[in-house]
């Protein structure tokens, strides 16, 4: 663990097994309530001492964050290797994600220069109003295993830029890169106590962090079930909360779409990160008149997807996070078959070509899926696509919105009027038109409905880590005379 600028060991440890090789990979300290208490105390002290972080000029925080990012750039290969091995994902994706995390950090650092405020000057001559943004305080960050660095960097540099201090609880499965970047912060001169990491399980460390009265906000990425529990617990203490939760994105493909790019986007959208992705395009809604041909081409495209070990530079898809999760995904596939969907491709565990010791599932497509089926409704978090047809625009919108989730949706058509009108009616935080899983540091990211609360990235992402303060200033009677001018 990393607390107050130093390593902390515990007698109890957590073993991590490689999802791709099935062999022991890492051992992490197993923290508990005591370690959470120590980390929160360190973060609180660092926050309350305004002269070291929360009260210094934003430009100074920006410079410190930038020095830290330079060290992360230096260590990109090492971080990407850890990430690829821990998650089981192909190395080229882990590298790309590390670079993306750095880009998020650079953007957040720049925002530290320009945290907005307002001056209200029309509330009477005897009054002046200041509307200022203050750092929220100590932030508890709880992150998942699917994109350990990216999910962290959608939070951490933004909170730091705002002037907050943090205690992070990474997933017990993938704590490696979080610990590494925390230690690099010290090398970069970020004061001790500003970033702390407590490793351990959600049941102990996560619960202790959520319930700790010294934490001002919890920023969480993970499942909707845990997100709802965290929201309830935070409500008891009126603790602020940001939740980035699950999804069940639909891609709507109209007959007038550019079919080649739609095939590419949909194939990419359902297999990225082995389908362990909250905005995964797990439902394909396709206009009936083109459905048969489109599915045939998509199946052909899926045959070319390369599944491989983390060090396979050409691999598109890696291993699922652990055996239990693989069994859950295979269970959803069995349910799809039992409920009458047609299995077009995949559907099984892959064990050939050196994959036998890992948890690999073949890219899987079901057609003939109806809205009552489990694979249409639930977040599977594996490389499984459910295909449903529609006849009218209204039916497409109704099907896309027929879910408790609302993170992302895609629309594919060459008719710009239709694209914009459909986008307006989709109940999700992001809509992609003729593209999918596009991302930008400037664009806010977050969900409607069960997909979460609040936004990450963009200026909105930074403002989540601030509180608004209104200051009324009463001005005295004008007690001076204007100088006479001749
Ligand atoms: P969880 O939501 O359980 O885990 C996410 C993080 O929350 C982990 O760090 C976990 O700790 C922690 N956590 C678990 N329980 C609590 C708690 N009671 N209080 C505070 N923190 C807690 O997701 P899983 O990893 O178990 O994955 C289950 C399913 O969630 C997936 O199959 C997928 O459907 C969805 N999911 C969605 C993600 C997204 O990006 N939206 C990301 C990950 C999962 P730990 O695991 O270390 O015990």
Short mmCIF file of C-alpha atoms and ligand atoms in Angstrom, two decimals:
data_model
loop_
_atom_site.label_atom_id
_atom_site.label_comp_id
_atom_site.label_asym_id
_atom_site.label_seq_id
_atom_site.Cartn_x
_atom_site.Cartn_y
_atom_site.Cartn_z
CA UNK A 1 0.00 0.00 0.00
CA UNK A 2 1.07 3.57 -0.49
CA UNK A 3 0.23 5.82 2.44
CA UNK A 4 1.57 9.30 3.20
CA UNK A 5 4.43 8.99 0.72
CA UNK A 6 5.69 5.56 1.75
CA UNK A 7 5.13 1.84 1.28
CA UNK A 8 3.22 -0.12 3.88
CA UNK A 9 3.28 -3.90 4.09
CA UNK A 10 0.77 -6.16 5.82
CA UNK A 11 1.06 -9.71 7.07
CA UNK A 12 -2.03 -10.71 5.11
CA UNK A 13 -1.72 -10.61 1.33
CA UNK A 14 -3.85 -11.13 -1.78
CA UNK A 15 -2.55 -13.41 -4.54
CA UNK A 16 -3.20 -12.47 -8.14
CA UNK A 17 -3.20 -15.17 -10.79
CA UNK A 18 -2.58 -14.35 -14.44
CA UNK A 19 -5.85 -14.45 -16.39
CA UNK A 20 -3.96 -15.44 -19.55
CA UNK A 21 -1.47 -18.01 -18.18
CA UNK A 22 -3.18 -19.19 -15.00
CA UNK A 23 0.12 -18.78 -13.08
CA UNK A 24 0.85 -16.66 -9.98
CA UNK A 25 1.48 -13.07 -11.03
CA UNK A 26 1.54 -10.71 -8.05
CA UNK A 27 0.94 -10.41 -4.35
CA UNK A 28 -0.64 -7.32 -2.82
CA UNK A 29 -1.01 -6.19 0.78
CA UNK A 30 -4.49 -6.81 2.14
CA UNK A 31 -5.63 -3.68 3.93
CA UNK A 32 -8.49 -3.16 6.35
CA UNK A 33 -10.18 -0.46 8.36
CA UNK A 34 -6.95 0.56 10.11
CA UNK A 35 -5.10 1.24 6.88
CA UNK A 36 -8.07 3.16 5.48
CA UNK A 37 -8.04 5.28 8.65
CA UNK A 38 -4.31 6.00 8.25
CA UNK A 39 -4.69 6.89 4.57
CA UNK A 40 -7.67 9.18 5.19
CA UNK A 41 -5.78 10.90 8.03
CA UNK A 42 -2.83 11.51 5.68
CA UNK A 43 -5.08 12.83 2.92
CA UNK A 44 -6.98 15.03 5.40
CA UNK A 45 -3.80 16.52 6.83
CA UNK A 46 -2.45 17.19 3.33
CA UNK A 47 -5.71 18.85 2.35
CA UNK A 48 -6.08 20.96 5.48
CA UNK A 49 -2.52 22.28 5.24
CA UNK A 50 -3.50 24.72 2.51
CA UNK A 51 0.08 25.78 1.86
CA UNK A 52 1.10 22.45 0.29
CA UNK A 53 -1.70 21.64 -2.16
CA UNK A 54 -5.30 22.82 -1.82
CA UNK A 55 -4.42 26.49 -1.36
CA UNK A 56 -1.48 26.88 -3.73
CA UNK A 57 -1.95 28.51 -7.16
CA UNK A 58 -3.55 26.26 -9.77
CA UNK A 59 -0.50 26.89 -11.95
CA UNK A 60 1.73 25.24 -9.32
CA UNK A 61 -0.52 22.21 -9.15
CA UNK A 62 -0.50 22.05 -12.95
CA UNK A 63 3.30 22.04 -12.99
CA UNK A 64 3.50 19.29 -10.37
CA UNK A 65 0.97 17.14 -12.27
CA UNK A 66 2.93 17.71 -15.48
CA UNK A 67 6.22 16.60 -13.85
CA UNK A 68 4.41 13.48 -12.65
CA UNK A 69 3.07 12.75 -16.14
CA UNK A 70 6.59 13.00 -17.55
CA UNK A 71 7.63 10.15 -15.24
CA UNK A 72 4.62 8.14 -16.37
CA UNK A 73 5.69 8.73 -19.98
CA UNK A 74 9.18 7.50 -19.05
CA UNK A 75 7.67 4.32 -17.52
CA UNK A 76 4.99 3.68 -20.15
CA UNK A 77 6.35 0.29 -21.25
CA UNK A 78 6.63 -0.99 -17.70
CA UNK A 79 3.14 0.22 -16.77
CA UNK A 80 1.62 -1.22 -19.94
CA UNK A 81 3.24 -4.60 -19.30
CA UNK A 82 1.85 -4.73 -15.76
CA UNK A 83 -1.59 -3.68 -17.02
CA UNK A 84 -1.60 -6.24 -19.85
CA UNK A 85 -0.57 -9.10 -17.54
CA UNK A 86 -2.96 -8.22 -14.73
CA UNK A 87 -6.02 -7.66 -16.90
CA UNK A 88 -5.12 -10.28 -19.54
CA UNK A 89 -5.42 -7.78 -22.38
CA UNK A 90 -3.16 -7.52 -25.46
CA UNK A 91 -0.11 -5.33 -24.90
CA UNK A 92 -0.86 -2.89 -27.72
CA UNK A 93 -4.14 -1.95 -26.06
CA UNK A 94 -2.46 -1.60 -22.67
CA UNK A 95 0.12 0.75 -24.25
CA UNK A 96 -2.58 2.78 -25.98
CA UNK A 97 -4.50 3.06 -22.71
CA UNK A 98 -1.43 4.18 -20.77
CA UNK A 99 -0.89 6.90 -23.39
CA UNK A 100 -4.55 7.83 -23.12
CA UNK A 101 -4.28 8.11 -19.34
CA UNK A 102 -1.35 10.51 -19.84
CA UNK A 103 -3.43 12.56 -22.27
CA UNK A 104 -6.24 12.79 -19.71
CA UNK A 105 -3.68 13.96 -17.17
CA UNK A 106 -2.32 16.65 -19.49
CA UNK A 107 -5.77 18.02 -20.12
CA UNK A 108 -6.66 18.01 -16.42
CA UNK A 109 -3.38 19.77 -15.57
CA UNK A 110 -4.24 22.54 -18.03
CA UNK A 111 -7.65 22.95 -16.39
CA UNK A 112 -5.93 23.72 -13.09
CA UNK A 113 -5.01 27.10 -14.60
CA UNK A 114 -8.57 28.10 -15.25
CA UNK A 115 -10.97 26.82 -12.64
CA UNK A 116 -13.93 29.08 -13.33
CA UNK A 117 -15.62 31.53 -10.99
CA UNK A 118 -18.12 34.37 -11.32
CA UNK A 119 -18.42 37.88 -10.05
CA UNK A 120 -22.00 39.10 -9.60
CA UNK A 121 -21.97 42.86 -9.84
CA UNK A 122 -25.64 43.73 -10.24
CA UNK A 123 -27.07 43.06 -6.78
CA UNK A 124 -27.12 46.72 -5.73
CA UNK A 125 -24.36 49.28 -5.30
CA UNK A 126 -23.83 48.24 -1.68
CA UNK A 127 -23.22 44.58 -2.56
CA UNK A 128 -20.79 42.42 -4.45
CA UNK A 129 -21.20 38.70 -5.05
CA UNK A 130 -18.41 36.19 -5.66
CA UNK A 131 -19.22 32.69 -6.86
CA UNK A 132 -16.15 30.55 -6.35
CA UNK A 133 -15.27 26.90 -6.87
CA UNK A 134 -13.43 25.29 -3.99
CA UNK A 135 -11.83 21.85 -3.92
CA UNK A 136 -14.25 19.30 -2.43
CA UNK A 137 -11.73 17.89 0.01
CA UNK A 138 -10.65 14.29 0.51
CA UNK A 139 -11.88 12.08 -2.33
CA UNK A 140 -12.22 8.31 -2.00
CA UNK A 141 -11.74 6.70 -5.42
CA UNK A 142 -12.84 3.12 -6.03
CA UNK A 143 -11.83 1.69 -9.40
CA UNK A 144 -12.48 -1.55 -11.33
CA UNK A 145 -10.28 -4.08 -13.11
CA UNK A 146 -11.22 -3.62 -16.76
CA UNK A 147 -9.28 -0.38 -17.46
CA UNK A 148 -7.33 0.19 -14.23
CA UNK A 149 -5.31 3.19 -15.42
CA UNK A 150 -7.90 4.85 -17.66
CA UNK A 151 -10.71 4.65 -15.11
CA UNK A 152 -8.31 6.07 -12.51
CA UNK A 153 -7.16 8.90 -14.78
CA UNK A 154 -10.72 9.94 -15.56
CA UNK A 155 -10.77 10.88 -11.88
CA UNK A 156 -7.36 11.37 -10.28
CA UNK A 157 -5.71 14.21 -12.28
CA UNK A 158 -9.02 16.12 -12.35
CA UNK A 159 -9.34 15.88 -8.56
CA UNK A 160 -5.69 16.89 -8.14
CA UNK A 161 -6.11 19.83 -10.51
CA UNK A 162 -9.08 21.01 -8.44
CA UNK A 163 -6.92 20.91 -5.28
CA UNK A 164 -8.31 17.74 -3.68
CA UNK A 165 -6.35 14.97 -1.99
CA UNK A 166 -7.23 11.31 -2.51
CA UNK A 167 -7.39 7.80 -1.14
CA UNK A 168 -7.65 5.20 -3.89
CA UNK A 169 -8.94 1.66 -3.56
CA UNK A 170 -8.10 -0.13 -6.81
CA UNK A 171 -9.63 -3.47 -7.71
CA UNK A 172 -7.91 -6.20 -5.72
CA UNK A 173 -7.30 -7.93 -9.06
CA UNK A 174 -5.39 -5.11 -10.75
CA UNK A 175 -3.72 -2.85 -8.19
CA UNK A 176 -0.25 -2.84 -9.82
CA UNK A 177 -0.32 0.26 -12.00
CA UNK A 178 -2.23 2.33 -9.43
CA UNK A 179 0.50 1.67 -6.86
CA UNK A 180 3.22 2.45 -9.39
CA UNK A 181 1.80 5.83 -10.40
CA UNK A 182 1.19 6.78 -6.76
CA UNK A 183 4.87 6.22 -5.99
CA UNK A 184 5.88 8.24 -9.09
CA UNK A 185 3.93 11.19 -7.69
CA UNK A 186 6.44 11.42 -4.83
CA UNK A 187 9.33 11.38 -7.30
CA UNK A 188 7.62 14.26 -9.13
CA UNK A 189 7.41 16.33 -5.95
CA UNK A 190 3.67 16.02 -5.30
CA UNK A 191 3.51 16.37 -1.49
CA UNK A 192 3.16 13.27 0.69
CA UNK A 193 -0.42 12.51 1.66
CA UNK A 194 -1.93 14.00 -1.51
CA UNK A 195 -2.21 10.54 -3.14
CA UNK A 196 -2.70 7.40 -1.04
CA UNK A 197 -3.54 3.85 -2.14
CA UNK A 198 -5.08 1.17 0.09
CA UNK A 199 -5.24 -2.28 -1.47
CA UNK A 200 -7.73 -4.88 -0.35
CA UNK A 201 -11.24 -6.06 -1.04
CA UNK A 202 -14.35 -4.02 -1.69
CA UNK A 203 -16.07 -5.65 1.27
CA UNK A 204 -13.49 -4.34 3.75
CA UNK A 205 -11.45 -1.48 2.27
CA UNK A 206 -14.21 -0.23 -0.07
CA UNK A 207 -16.82 -0.28 2.70
CA UNK A 208 -14.47 1.40 5.19
CA UNK A 209 -13.64 4.16 2.72
CA UNK A 210 -17.28 4.78 1.82
CA UNK A 211 -18.30 4.98 5.47
CA UNK A 212 -15.37 7.07 6.71
CA UNK A 213 -16.53 10.49 7.96
CA UNK A 214 -13.21 12.06 6.91
CA UNK A 215 -13.95 11.40 3.23
CA UNK A 216 -15.90 14.17 1.48
CA UNK A 217 -16.77 12.38 -1.76
CA UNK A 218 -16.66 8.92 -3.28
CA UNK A 219 -15.90 8.65 -6.98
CA UNK A 220 -16.64 5.11 -8.13
CA UNK A 221 -16.44 3.12 -11.35
CA UNK A 222 -17.84 -0.39 -11.39
CA UNK A 223 -21.05 -2.37 -11.34
CA UNK A 224 -24.48 -0.81 -10.89
CA UNK A 225 -25.21 -3.07 -7.90
CA UNK A 226 -22.20 -1.82 -5.96
CA UNK A 227 -22.74 1.74 -7.22
CA UNK A 228 -26.25 1.79 -5.75
CA UNK A 229 -24.98 0.48 -2.43
CA UNK A 230 -22.29 3.17 -2.34
CA UNK A 231 -24.86 5.88 -3.16
CA UNK A 232 -27.06 4.71 -0.27
CA UNK A 233 -24.19 4.64 2.19
CA UNK A 234 -22.96 8.05 1.07
CA UNK A 235 -26.46 9.48 1.54
CA UNK A 236 -26.28 8.65 5.28
CA UNK A 237 -23.44 11.17 5.65
CA UNK A 238 -24.60 13.42 2.77
CA UNK A 239 -21.28 12.56 1.18
CA UNK A 240 -20.94 13.63 -2.45
CA UNK A 241 -20.84 10.80 -4.94
CA UNK A 242 -19.85 10.29 -8.58
CA UNK A 243 -20.82 6.98 -10.18
CA UNK A 244 -19.69 5.58 -13.51
CA UNK A 245 -21.57 2.31 -13.81
CA UNK A 246 -22.62 -0.36 -16.26
CA UNK A 247 -24.16 -0.13 -19.71
CA UNK A 248 -26.00 -1.98 -22.44
CA UNK A 249 -25.29 0.16 -25.49
CA UNK A 250 -27.20 -0.35 -28.73
CA UNK A 251 -25.94 0.36 -32.21
CA UNK A 252 -28.84 1.30 -34.51
CA UNK A 253 -27.99 0.56 -38.14
CA UNK A 254 -30.34 2.01 -40.77
CA UNK A 255 -30.50 0.62 -44.31
CA UNK A 256 -28.93 3.82 -45.68
CA UNK A 257 -25.77 3.50 -43.54
CA UNK A 258 -22.24 3.15 -44.91
CA UNK A 259 -22.21 -0.61 -44.40
CA UNK A 260 -18.42 -1.12 -44.38
CA UNK A 261 -17.78 1.41 -41.64
CA UNK A 262 -20.80 0.15 -39.66
CA UNK A 263 -19.39 -3.39 -39.76
CA UNK A 264 -16.00 -2.15 -38.56
CA UNK A 265 -17.53 -0.03 -35.79
CA UNK A 266 -19.83 -2.77 -34.55
CA UNK A 267 -17.14 -5.47 -34.59
CA UNK A 268 -14.77 -3.16 -32.69
CA UNK A 269 -17.58 -2.13 -30.34
CA UNK A 270 -18.45 -5.62 -29.13
CA UNK A 271 -14.96 -7.10 -28.79
CA UNK A 272 -12.91 -4.19 -27.43
CA UNK A 273 -11.28 -5.23 -24.16
CA UNK A 274 -12.81 -8.73 -24.59
CA UNK A 275 -16.19 -7.06 -24.10
CA UNK A 276 -15.22 -6.07 -20.56
CA UNK A 277 -16.21 -2.51 -21.27
CA UNK A 278 -19.03 -0.43 -19.84
CA UNK A 279 -19.91 1.28 -23.17
CA UNK A 280 -19.58 -1.98 -25.07
CA UNK A 281 -21.91 -2.13 -28.10
CA UNK A 282 -23.54 -5.29 -26.90
CA UNK A 283 -26.85 -4.85 -28.77
CA UNK A 284 -27.12 -4.43 -32.53
CA UNK A 285 -30.47 -3.10 -33.78
CA UNK A 286 -30.60 -3.47 -37.52
CA UNK A 287 -33.16 -2.43 -40.10
CA UNK A 288 -34.91 -5.60 -41.23
CA UNK A 289 -34.39 -5.04 -44.98
CA UNK A 290 -30.57 -5.32 -44.68
CA UNK A 291 -30.33 -7.63 -41.66
CA UNK A 292 -29.44 -10.97 -43.32
CA UNK A 293 -26.66 -9.58 -45.45
CA UNK A 294 -25.28 -7.40 -42.64
CA UNK A 295 -25.15 -10.31 -40.16
CA UNK A 296 -23.40 -12.50 -42.76
CA UNK A 297 -20.72 -9.84 -43.28
CA UNK A 298 -20.35 -9.21 -39.55
CA UNK A 299 -19.85 -12.94 -38.94
CA UNK A 300 -17.17 -12.99 -41.67
CA UNK A 301 -15.48 -10.00 -40.08
CA UNK A 302 -15.62 -11.69 -36.65
CA UNK A 303 -13.81 -14.77 -38.02
CA UNK A 304 -10.77 -12.53 -38.63
CA UNK A 305 -10.54 -11.35 -35.02
CA UNK A 306 -7.30 -12.53 -33.50
CA UNK A 307 -7.39 -13.85 -29.94
CA UNK A 308 -4.08 -13.97 -28.11
CA UNK A 309 -1.87 -13.78 -25.04
CA UNK A 310 -0.96 -10.37 -23.60
CA UNK A 311 2.45 -10.30 -25.34
CA UNK A 312 0.95 -11.08 -28.77
CA UNK A 313 1.46 -7.75 -30.57
CA UNK A 314 -1.17 -8.60 -33.19
CA UNK A 315 -3.95 -9.79 -30.87
CA UNK A 316 -7.33 -8.03 -30.91
CA UNK A 317 -8.83 -9.85 -27.94
CA UNK A 318 -7.32 -11.22 -24.73
CA UNK A 319 -8.42 -13.23 -21.72
CA UNK A 320 -11.36 -12.56 -19.43
CA UNK A 321 -10.44 -11.38 -15.96
CA UNK A 322 -10.83 -14.67 -14.07
CA UNK A 323 -12.36 -18.12 -14.29
CA UNK A 324 -15.53 -17.24 -12.41
CA UNK A 325 -16.18 -14.33 -14.76
CA UNK A 326 -15.55 -16.56 -17.79
CA UNK A 327 -18.10 -19.04 -16.39
CA UNK A 328 -20.59 -16.20 -15.95
CA UNK A 329 -20.14 -15.13 -19.60
CA UNK A 330 -20.46 -18.75 -20.82
CA UNK A 331 -23.60 -19.02 -18.66
CA UNK A 332 -25.14 -16.03 -20.48
CA UNK A 333 -24.30 -17.71 -23.80
CA UNK A 334 -26.07 -20.91 -22.69
CA UNK A 335 -29.07 -18.86 -21.59
CA UNK A 336 -29.16 -17.18 -25.02
CA UNK A 337 -29.37 -20.57 -26.72
CA UNK A 338 -31.98 -21.89 -24.23
CA UNK A 339 -34.17 -18.82 -24.73
CA UNK A 340 -34.22 -19.35 -28.49
CA UNK A 341 -31.65 -16.93 -29.94
CA UNK A 342 -29.68 -18.19 -32.95
CA UNK A 343 -25.94 -18.63 -32.34
CA UNK A 344 -24.22 -17.29 -35.47
CA UNK A 345 -20.59 -17.64 -34.37
CA UNK A 346 -18.50 -18.36 -31.26
CA UNK A 347 -20.18 -19.41 -28.05
CA UNK A 348 -17.30 -21.41 -26.58
CA UNK A 349 -14.15 -21.21 -24.51
CA UNK A 350 -10.93 -21.20 -26.54
CA UNK A 351 -8.12 -23.49 -25.45
CA UNK A 352 -5.96 -24.01 -28.58
CA UNK A 353 -2.78 -22.12 -29.61
CA UNK A 354 -1.38 -21.77 -26.09
CA UNK A 355 -4.61 -20.37 -24.64
CA UNK A 356 -5.51 -23.46 -22.59
CA UNK A 357 -4.43 -22.13 -19.20
CA UNK A 358 -6.24 -18.80 -19.58
CA UNK A 359 -9.86 -17.67 -19.67
CA UNK A 360 -10.55 -16.96 -23.32
CA UNK A 361 -14.03 -16.83 -24.87
CA UNK A 362 -14.60 -16.67 -28.63
CA UNK A 363 -16.30 -13.58 -30.08
CA UNK A 364 -19.97 -14.56 -30.10
CA UNK A 365 -22.94 -13.28 -32.10
CA UNK A 366 -26.60 -14.13 -31.55
CA UNK A 367 -29.32 -13.18 -34.03
CA UNK A 368 -33.09 -13.38 -33.53
CA UNK A 369 -32.79 -11.78 -30.09
CA UNK A 370 -35.98 -10.33 -28.59
CA UNK A 371 -36.24 -7.71 -25.82
CA UNK A 372 -37.41 -10.24 -23.19
CA UNK A 373 -34.26 -12.32 -23.54
CA UNK A 374 -31.64 -12.11 -20.81
CA UNK A 375 -28.83 -11.40 -23.30
CA UNK A 376 -30.75 -8.32 -24.50
CA UNK A 377 -31.26 -7.00 -20.97
CA UNK A 378 -28.26 -7.78 -18.77
CA UNK A 379 -24.70 -6.51 -18.85
CA UNK A 380 -22.67 -9.58 -19.89
CA UNK A 381 -19.18 -8.02 -19.84
CA UNK A 382 -17.83 -10.47 -22.40
CA UNK A 383 -17.48 -10.56 -26.21
CA UNK A 384 -21.14 -11.28 -26.89
CA UNK A 385 -23.36 -9.40 -29.36
CA UNK A 386 -27.18 -9.65 -29.42
CA UNK A 387 -28.81 -8.78 -32.77
CA UNK A 388 -32.44 -7.61 -33.06
CA UNK A 389 -34.23 -6.25 -36.15
CA UNK A 390 -36.59 -3.27 -36.51
CA UNK A 391 -38.86 -1.88 -39.22
CA UNK A 392 -39.38 1.80 -38.29
CA UNK A 393 -37.38 4.64 -36.73
CA UNK A 394 -39.78 4.71 -33.77
CA UNK A 395 -39.30 1.01 -33.14
CA UNK A 396 -35.50 1.43 -33.25
CA UNK A 397 -35.61 4.23 -30.67
CA UNK A 398 -38.00 2.26 -28.45
CA UNK A 399 -35.77 -0.83 -28.54
CA UNK A 400 -32.59 1.16 -27.86
CA UNK A 401 -34.20 2.85 -24.83
CA UNK A 402 -35.72 -0.41 -23.55
CA UNK A 403 -33.06 -0.88 -20.88
CA UNK A 404 -32.33 0.38 -17.38
CA UNK A 405 -28.91 1.51 -18.56
CA UNK A 406 -28.05 4.71 -20.40
CA UNK A 407 -24.32 5.07 -20.96
CA UNK A 408 -23.88 5.10 -24.76
CA UNK A 409 -25.63 4.34 -28.04
CA UNK A 410 -24.62 4.43 -31.71
CA UNK A 411 -26.56 5.58 -34.81
CA UNK A 412 -25.47 4.61 -38.31
CA UNK A 413 -27.09 6.44 -41.26
CA UNK A 414 -26.07 8.80 -44.05
CA UNK A 415 -29.18 10.91 -43.41
CA UNK A 416 -27.96 13.66 -41.07
CA UNK A 417 -31.50 14.77 -40.14
CA UNK A 418 -32.38 11.24 -39.06
CA UNK A 419 -29.07 10.90 -37.17
CA UNK A 420 -29.64 14.05 -35.15
CA UNK A 421 -33.34 13.43 -34.51
CA UNK A 422 -32.71 9.88 -33.32
CA UNK A 423 -29.74 11.04 -31.18
CA UNK A 424 -32.00 13.52 -29.40
CA UNK A 425 -34.37 10.75 -28.35
CA UNK A 426 -31.77 8.28 -27.13
CA UNK A 427 -31.55 8.21 -23.36
CA UNK A 428 -27.81 7.92 -22.87
CA UNK A 429 -24.95 10.14 -21.77
CA UNK A 430 -23.12 9.64 -25.08
CA UNK A 431 -24.35 9.13 -28.64
CA UNK A 432 -21.99 8.14 -31.44
CA UNK A 433 -23.05 8.98 -35.01
CA UNK A 434 -21.37 6.89 -37.73
CA UNK A 435 -18.64 5.96 -35.27
CA UNK A 436 -18.44 4.05 -32.00
CA UNK A 437 -16.43 4.28 -28.75
CA UNK A 438 -14.94 7.57 -29.87
CA UNK A 439 -13.41 9.42 -26.95
CA UNK A 440 -11.94 12.83 -26.24
CA UNK A 441 -10.53 14.38 -23.10
CA UNK A 442 -12.73 17.43 -23.70
CA UNK A 443 -16.01 15.50 -23.95
CA UNK A 444 -17.85 14.69 -20.70
CA UNK A 445 -18.52 11.02 -20.09
CA UNK A 446 -21.20 9.49 -17.88
CA UNK A 447 -24.58 7.87 -17.77
CA UNK A 448 -28.33 8.37 -17.67
CA UNK A 449 -30.51 6.06 -15.55
CA UNK A 450 -28.74 3.08 -13.93
CA UNK A 451 -25.48 3.97 -15.68
CA UNK A 452 -24.54 6.50 -13.08
CA UNK A 453 -24.41 9.99 -11.63
CA UNK A 454 -22.19 12.89 -12.60
CA UNK A 455 -19.67 13.23 -15.41
CA UNK A 456 -16.00 12.53 -15.95
CA UNK A 457 -13.63 14.26 -18.44
CA UNK A 458 -14.10 17.73 -19.89
CA UNK A 459 -14.51 20.75 -17.64
CA UNK A 460 -17.55 18.97 -16.12
CA UNK A 461 -15.16 16.27 -14.92
CA UNK A 462 -13.12 18.80 -12.99
CA UNK A 463 -16.15 20.63 -11.58
CA UNK A 464 -17.35 17.35 -10.00
CA UNK A 465 -14.44 17.72 -7.59
CA UNK A 466 -15.42 21.23 -6.52
CA UNK A 467 -18.05 22.80 -4.28
CA UNK A 468 -19.68 26.11 -5.17
CA UNK A 469 -19.38 28.89 -2.63
CA UNK A 470 -21.32 32.17 -2.80
CA UNK A 471 -19.69 35.05 -0.94
CA UNK A 472 -21.73 38.21 -0.32
CA UNK A 473 -19.66 41.30 0.34
CA UNK A 474 -21.40 44.31 1.85
CA UNK A 475 -19.73 47.51 0.78
CA UNK A 476 -19.70 50.58 3.09
CA UNK A 477 -21.12 53.93 2.12
CA UNK A 478 -18.89 55.68 -0.31
CA UNK A 479 -16.61 57.46 2.13
CA UNK A 480 -14.39 59.39 -0.13
CA UNK A 481 -14.72 62.30 -2.50
CA UNK A 482 -13.73 62.05 -6.09
CA UNK A 483 -10.70 64.16 -6.78
CA UNK A 484 -11.53 67.44 -8.48
CA UNK A 485 -10.32 67.69 -11.93
CA UNK A 486 -9.60 71.00 -13.50
P1 LIG B 1 -17.61 -4.30 -8.68
O1 LIG B 1 -18.54 -3.18 -8.89
O2 LIG B 1 -17.90 -5.30 -7.63
O3 LIG B 1 -16.12 -3.75 -8.37
C1 LIG B 1 -15.65 -2.47 -8.69
C2 LIG B 1 -14.83 -1.92 -7.52
O4 LIG B 1 -15.67 -1.75 -6.38
C3 LIG B 1 -13.71 -2.84 -7.07
O5 LIG B 1 -12.60 -2.08 -6.65
C4 LIG B 1 -14.35 -3.58 -5.91
O6 LIG B 1 -13.43 -4.14 -5.00
C5 LIG B 1 -15.13 -2.45 -5.28
N1 LIG B 1 -16.22 -2.89 -4.39
C6 LIG B 1 -16.90 -4.07 -4.40
N2 LIG B 1 -17.83 -4.09 -3.43
C7 LIG B 1 -17.74 -2.90 -2.78
C8 LIG B 1 -18.43 -2.31 -1.69
N3 LIG B 1 -19.40 -2.96 -1.04
N4 LIG B 1 -18.08 -1.07 -1.28
C9 LIG B 1 -17.11 -0.39 -1.92
N5 LIG B 1 -16.40 -0.90 -2.94
C10 LIG B 1 -16.71 -2.13 -3.39
O7 LIG B 1 -17.40 -5.02 -10.06
P2 LIG B 1 -16.78 -6.47 -10.29
O8 LIG B 1 -15.35 -6.26 -10.39
O9 LIG B 1 -17.20 -7.48 -9.29
O10 LIG B 1 -17.50 -6.88 -11.65
C11 LIG B 1 -18.84 -7.34 -11.63
C12 LIG B 1 -19.61 -6.81 -12.79
O11 LIG B 1 -19.64 -5.39 -12.71
C13 LIG B 1 -18.97 -7.08 -14.15
O12 LIG B 1 -19.28 -8.34 -14.62
C14 LIG B 1 -19.57 -5.96 -14.95
O13 LIG B 1 -20.85 -6.32 -15.37
C15 LIG B 1 -19.64 -4.81 -14.00
N6 LIG B 1 -18.49 -3.89 -14.07
C16 LIG B 1 -18.66 -2.68 -14.68
C17 LIG B 1 -17.59 -1.83 -14.82
C18 LIG B 1 -17.72 -0.52 -15.51
O14 LIG B 1 -16.74 -0.01 -16.06
N7 LIG B 1 -18.86 0.11 -15.47
C19 LIG B 1 -16.25 -2.17 -14.36
C20 LIG B 1 -16.18 -3.43 -13.68
C21 LIG B 1 -17.28 -4.23 -13.57
P3 LIG B 1 -12.81 -5.62 -5.19
O15 LIG B 1 -13.27 -6.14 -6.51
O16 LIG B 1 -11.35 -5.37 -5.13
O17 LIG B 1 -13.31 -6.45 -4.07
#
